[in-house]
Short mmCIF file of C-alpha atoms in Angstrom, two decimals:
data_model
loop_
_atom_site.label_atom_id
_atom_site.label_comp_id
_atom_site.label_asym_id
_atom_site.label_seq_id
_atom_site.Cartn_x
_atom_site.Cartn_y
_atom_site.Cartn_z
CA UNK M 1 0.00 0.00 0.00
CA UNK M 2 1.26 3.82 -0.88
CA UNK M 3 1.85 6.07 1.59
CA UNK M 4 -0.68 8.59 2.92
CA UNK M 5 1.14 11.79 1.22
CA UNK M 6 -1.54 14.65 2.58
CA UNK M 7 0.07 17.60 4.15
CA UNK M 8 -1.58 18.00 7.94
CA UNK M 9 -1.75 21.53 9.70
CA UNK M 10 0.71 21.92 12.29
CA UNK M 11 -0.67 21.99 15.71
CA UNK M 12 -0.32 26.41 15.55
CA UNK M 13 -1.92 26.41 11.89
CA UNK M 14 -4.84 24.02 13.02
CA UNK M 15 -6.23 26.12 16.24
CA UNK M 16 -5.63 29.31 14.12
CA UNK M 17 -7.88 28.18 11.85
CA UNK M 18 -9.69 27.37 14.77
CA UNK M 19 -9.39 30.64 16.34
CA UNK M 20 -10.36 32.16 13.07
CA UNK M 21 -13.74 30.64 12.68
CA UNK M 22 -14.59 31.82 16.22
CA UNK M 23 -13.72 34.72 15.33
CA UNK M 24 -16.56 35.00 12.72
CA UNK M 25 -18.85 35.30 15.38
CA UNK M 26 -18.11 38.29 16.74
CA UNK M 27 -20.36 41.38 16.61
CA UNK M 28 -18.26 44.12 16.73
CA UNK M 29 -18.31 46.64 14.28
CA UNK M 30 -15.03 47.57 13.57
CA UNK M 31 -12.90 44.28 14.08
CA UNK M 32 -13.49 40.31 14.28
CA UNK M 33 -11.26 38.79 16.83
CA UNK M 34 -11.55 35.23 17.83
CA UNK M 35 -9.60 33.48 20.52
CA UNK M 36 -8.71 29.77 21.35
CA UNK M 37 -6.73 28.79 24.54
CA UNK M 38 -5.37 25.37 24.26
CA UNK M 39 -3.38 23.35 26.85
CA UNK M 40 -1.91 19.61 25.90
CA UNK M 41 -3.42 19.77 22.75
CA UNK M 42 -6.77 20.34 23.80
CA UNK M 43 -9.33 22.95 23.50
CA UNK M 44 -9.81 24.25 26.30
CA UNK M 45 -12.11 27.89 26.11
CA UNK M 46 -12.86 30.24 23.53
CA UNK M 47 -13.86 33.53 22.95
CA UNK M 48 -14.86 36.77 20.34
CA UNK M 49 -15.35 40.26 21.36
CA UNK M 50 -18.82 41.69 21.47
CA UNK M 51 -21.34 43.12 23.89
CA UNK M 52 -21.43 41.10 27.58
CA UNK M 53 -24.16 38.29 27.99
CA UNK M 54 -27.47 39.83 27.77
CA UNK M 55 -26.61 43.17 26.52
CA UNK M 56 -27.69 44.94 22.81
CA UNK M 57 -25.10 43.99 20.24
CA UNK M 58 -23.37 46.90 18.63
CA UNK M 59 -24.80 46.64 15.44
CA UNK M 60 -28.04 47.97 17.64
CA UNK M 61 -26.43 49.74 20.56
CA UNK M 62 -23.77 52.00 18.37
CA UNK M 63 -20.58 52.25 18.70
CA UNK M 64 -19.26 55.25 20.17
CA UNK M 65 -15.73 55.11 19.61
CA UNK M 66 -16.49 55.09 15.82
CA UNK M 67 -19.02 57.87 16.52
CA UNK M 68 -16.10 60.05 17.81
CA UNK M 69 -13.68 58.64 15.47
CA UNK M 70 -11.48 56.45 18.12
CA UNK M 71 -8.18 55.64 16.53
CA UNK M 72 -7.65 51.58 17.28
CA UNK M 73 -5.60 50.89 20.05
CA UNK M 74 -6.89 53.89 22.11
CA UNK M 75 -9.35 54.55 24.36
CA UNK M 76 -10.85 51.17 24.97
CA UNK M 77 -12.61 52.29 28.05
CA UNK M 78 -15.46 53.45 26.06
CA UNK M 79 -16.16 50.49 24.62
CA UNK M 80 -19.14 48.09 25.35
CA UNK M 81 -17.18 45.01 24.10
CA UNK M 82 -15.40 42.51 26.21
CA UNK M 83 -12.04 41.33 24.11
CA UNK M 84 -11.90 37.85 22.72
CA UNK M 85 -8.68 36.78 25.02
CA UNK M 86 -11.07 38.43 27.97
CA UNK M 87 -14.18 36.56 26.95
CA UNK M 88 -12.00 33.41 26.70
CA UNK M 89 -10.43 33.52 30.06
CA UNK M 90 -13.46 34.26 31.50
CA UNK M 91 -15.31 31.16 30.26
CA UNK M 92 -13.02 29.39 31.94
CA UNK M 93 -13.43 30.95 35.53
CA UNK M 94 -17.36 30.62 34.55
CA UNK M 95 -16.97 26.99 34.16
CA UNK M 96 -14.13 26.14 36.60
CA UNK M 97 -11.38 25.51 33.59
CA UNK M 98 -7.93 26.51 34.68
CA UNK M 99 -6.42 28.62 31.92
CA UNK M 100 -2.73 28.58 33.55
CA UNK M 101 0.34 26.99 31.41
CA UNK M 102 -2.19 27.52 28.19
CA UNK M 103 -1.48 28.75 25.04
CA UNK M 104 -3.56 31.64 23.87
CA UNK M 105 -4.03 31.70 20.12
CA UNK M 106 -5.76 34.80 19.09
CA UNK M 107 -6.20 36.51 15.50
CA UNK M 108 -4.77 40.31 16.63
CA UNK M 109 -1.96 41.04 18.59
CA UNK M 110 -3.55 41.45 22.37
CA UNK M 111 -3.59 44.81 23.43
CA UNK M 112 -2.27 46.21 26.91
CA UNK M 113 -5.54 45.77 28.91
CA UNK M 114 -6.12 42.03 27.31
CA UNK M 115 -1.85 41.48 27.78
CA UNK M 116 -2.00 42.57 31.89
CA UNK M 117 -5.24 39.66 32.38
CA UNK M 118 -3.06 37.06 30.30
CA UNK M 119 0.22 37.59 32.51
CA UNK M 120 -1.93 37.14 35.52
CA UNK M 121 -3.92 34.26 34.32
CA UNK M 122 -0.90 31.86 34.36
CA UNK M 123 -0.98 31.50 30.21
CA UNK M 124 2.82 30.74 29.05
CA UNK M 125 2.74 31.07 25.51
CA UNK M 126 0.53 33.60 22.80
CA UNK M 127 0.06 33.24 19.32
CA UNK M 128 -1.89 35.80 16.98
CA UNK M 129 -1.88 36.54 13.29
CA UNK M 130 -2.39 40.47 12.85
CA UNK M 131 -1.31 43.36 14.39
CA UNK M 132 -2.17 45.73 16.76
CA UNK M 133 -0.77 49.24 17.45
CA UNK M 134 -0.12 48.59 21.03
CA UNK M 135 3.53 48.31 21.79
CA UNK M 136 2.73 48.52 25.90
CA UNK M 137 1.50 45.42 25.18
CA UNK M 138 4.31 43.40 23.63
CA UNK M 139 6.35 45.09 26.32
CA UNK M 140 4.00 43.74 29.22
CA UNK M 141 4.22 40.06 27.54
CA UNK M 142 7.67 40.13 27.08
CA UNK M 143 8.55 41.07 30.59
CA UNK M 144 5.82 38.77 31.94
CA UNK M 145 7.92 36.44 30.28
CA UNK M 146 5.09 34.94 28.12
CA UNK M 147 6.35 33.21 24.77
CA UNK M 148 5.06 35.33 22.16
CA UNK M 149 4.70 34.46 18.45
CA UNK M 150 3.38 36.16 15.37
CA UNK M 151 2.21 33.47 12.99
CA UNK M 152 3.40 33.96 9.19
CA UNK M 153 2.76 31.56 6.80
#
C-alpha cells in the first residue's frame, strides 16, 4: 500500500484556523477577533469580542468610539465590548477551567488591557496573526515572560 502523502496543519496552523472561525462570530463593528486557549493539545475555552451576555449587540447599541472617530488601540474604556482573550479567560473561571500553562491563540496582537489579564492568568505562551498598534503590550508580555509568536505563513 502507498503512503498517505496529505500535508496536515501543524498543531499552531490548526487552532488558528480554529481561532479564526470563532472569530466570525463576533459582533463588533469595527474588528473580528476570535480566541482559542489550548493546553496539551486540547481545546480548552474560547472567545470573540462583542457586547457582555445579555446586553444589545453593537450593530443595535452604536458604537461610540467610531461615533467620535477612536483611533484603534486607544481609548478602549469606552467600549461596550469585552475582548476575545477576555471573553476566553473568563469562560473558563465561569466553568471552573484553569487557563494557567495555556497557550492563547488569538487573531490580533492582544492589546495592553487584554496582555496585563493574560500575565496574571498563568498563560505561558501567545500566538496571533495580525497586528495591533499597542507596543505597551508586547512590552508587558515580554517582561511577563510569556512566549510570544506572530504566525506567518
Amino acid at each position: 500500500m502507498g503512503q498517505n502523502k496529505m500535508k496536515r496543519p501543524s498543531w499552531d496552523q490548526y487552532f488558528l484556523e480554529i481561532t479564526k472561525v470563532v472569530a466570525q462570530r463576533s459582533t463588533c463593528l469595527r474588528r473580528q477577533v476570535g480566541c482559542t486557549l489550548v493546553k496539551d493539545k486540547r481545546i480548552l475555552t474560547s472567545g470573540y469580542n462583542g457586547a457582555p451576555t445579555g446586553m444589545d449587540h453593537c450593530a443595535k447599541a452604536g458604537c461610540i468610539r467610531e461615533k467620535l472617530n477612536v483611533p484603534s488601540g486607544e481609548r478602549h474604556e469606552l467600549c461596550r465590548g469585552v475582548h476575545a482573550e477576555q471573553n476566553a479567560i473568563v469562560q473558563g473561571a465561569l466553568h471552573g477551567i484553569t487557563v494557567k500553562g495555556s497557550t492563547l491563540y488569538v487573531t490580533t496582537q492582544p492589546c495592553v488591557q487584554c496582555a496585563k489579564i493574560i500575565a496574571n492568568a498563568g498563560i505561558k505562551r501567545v500566538v496571533f496573526i495580525g497586528d495591533y498598534p499597542d507596543e505597551l503590550s508586547i512590552n508587558i508580555l515580554t517582561e511577563a515572560k510569556i512566549e510570544l509568536e506572530q504566525y506567518k505563513k
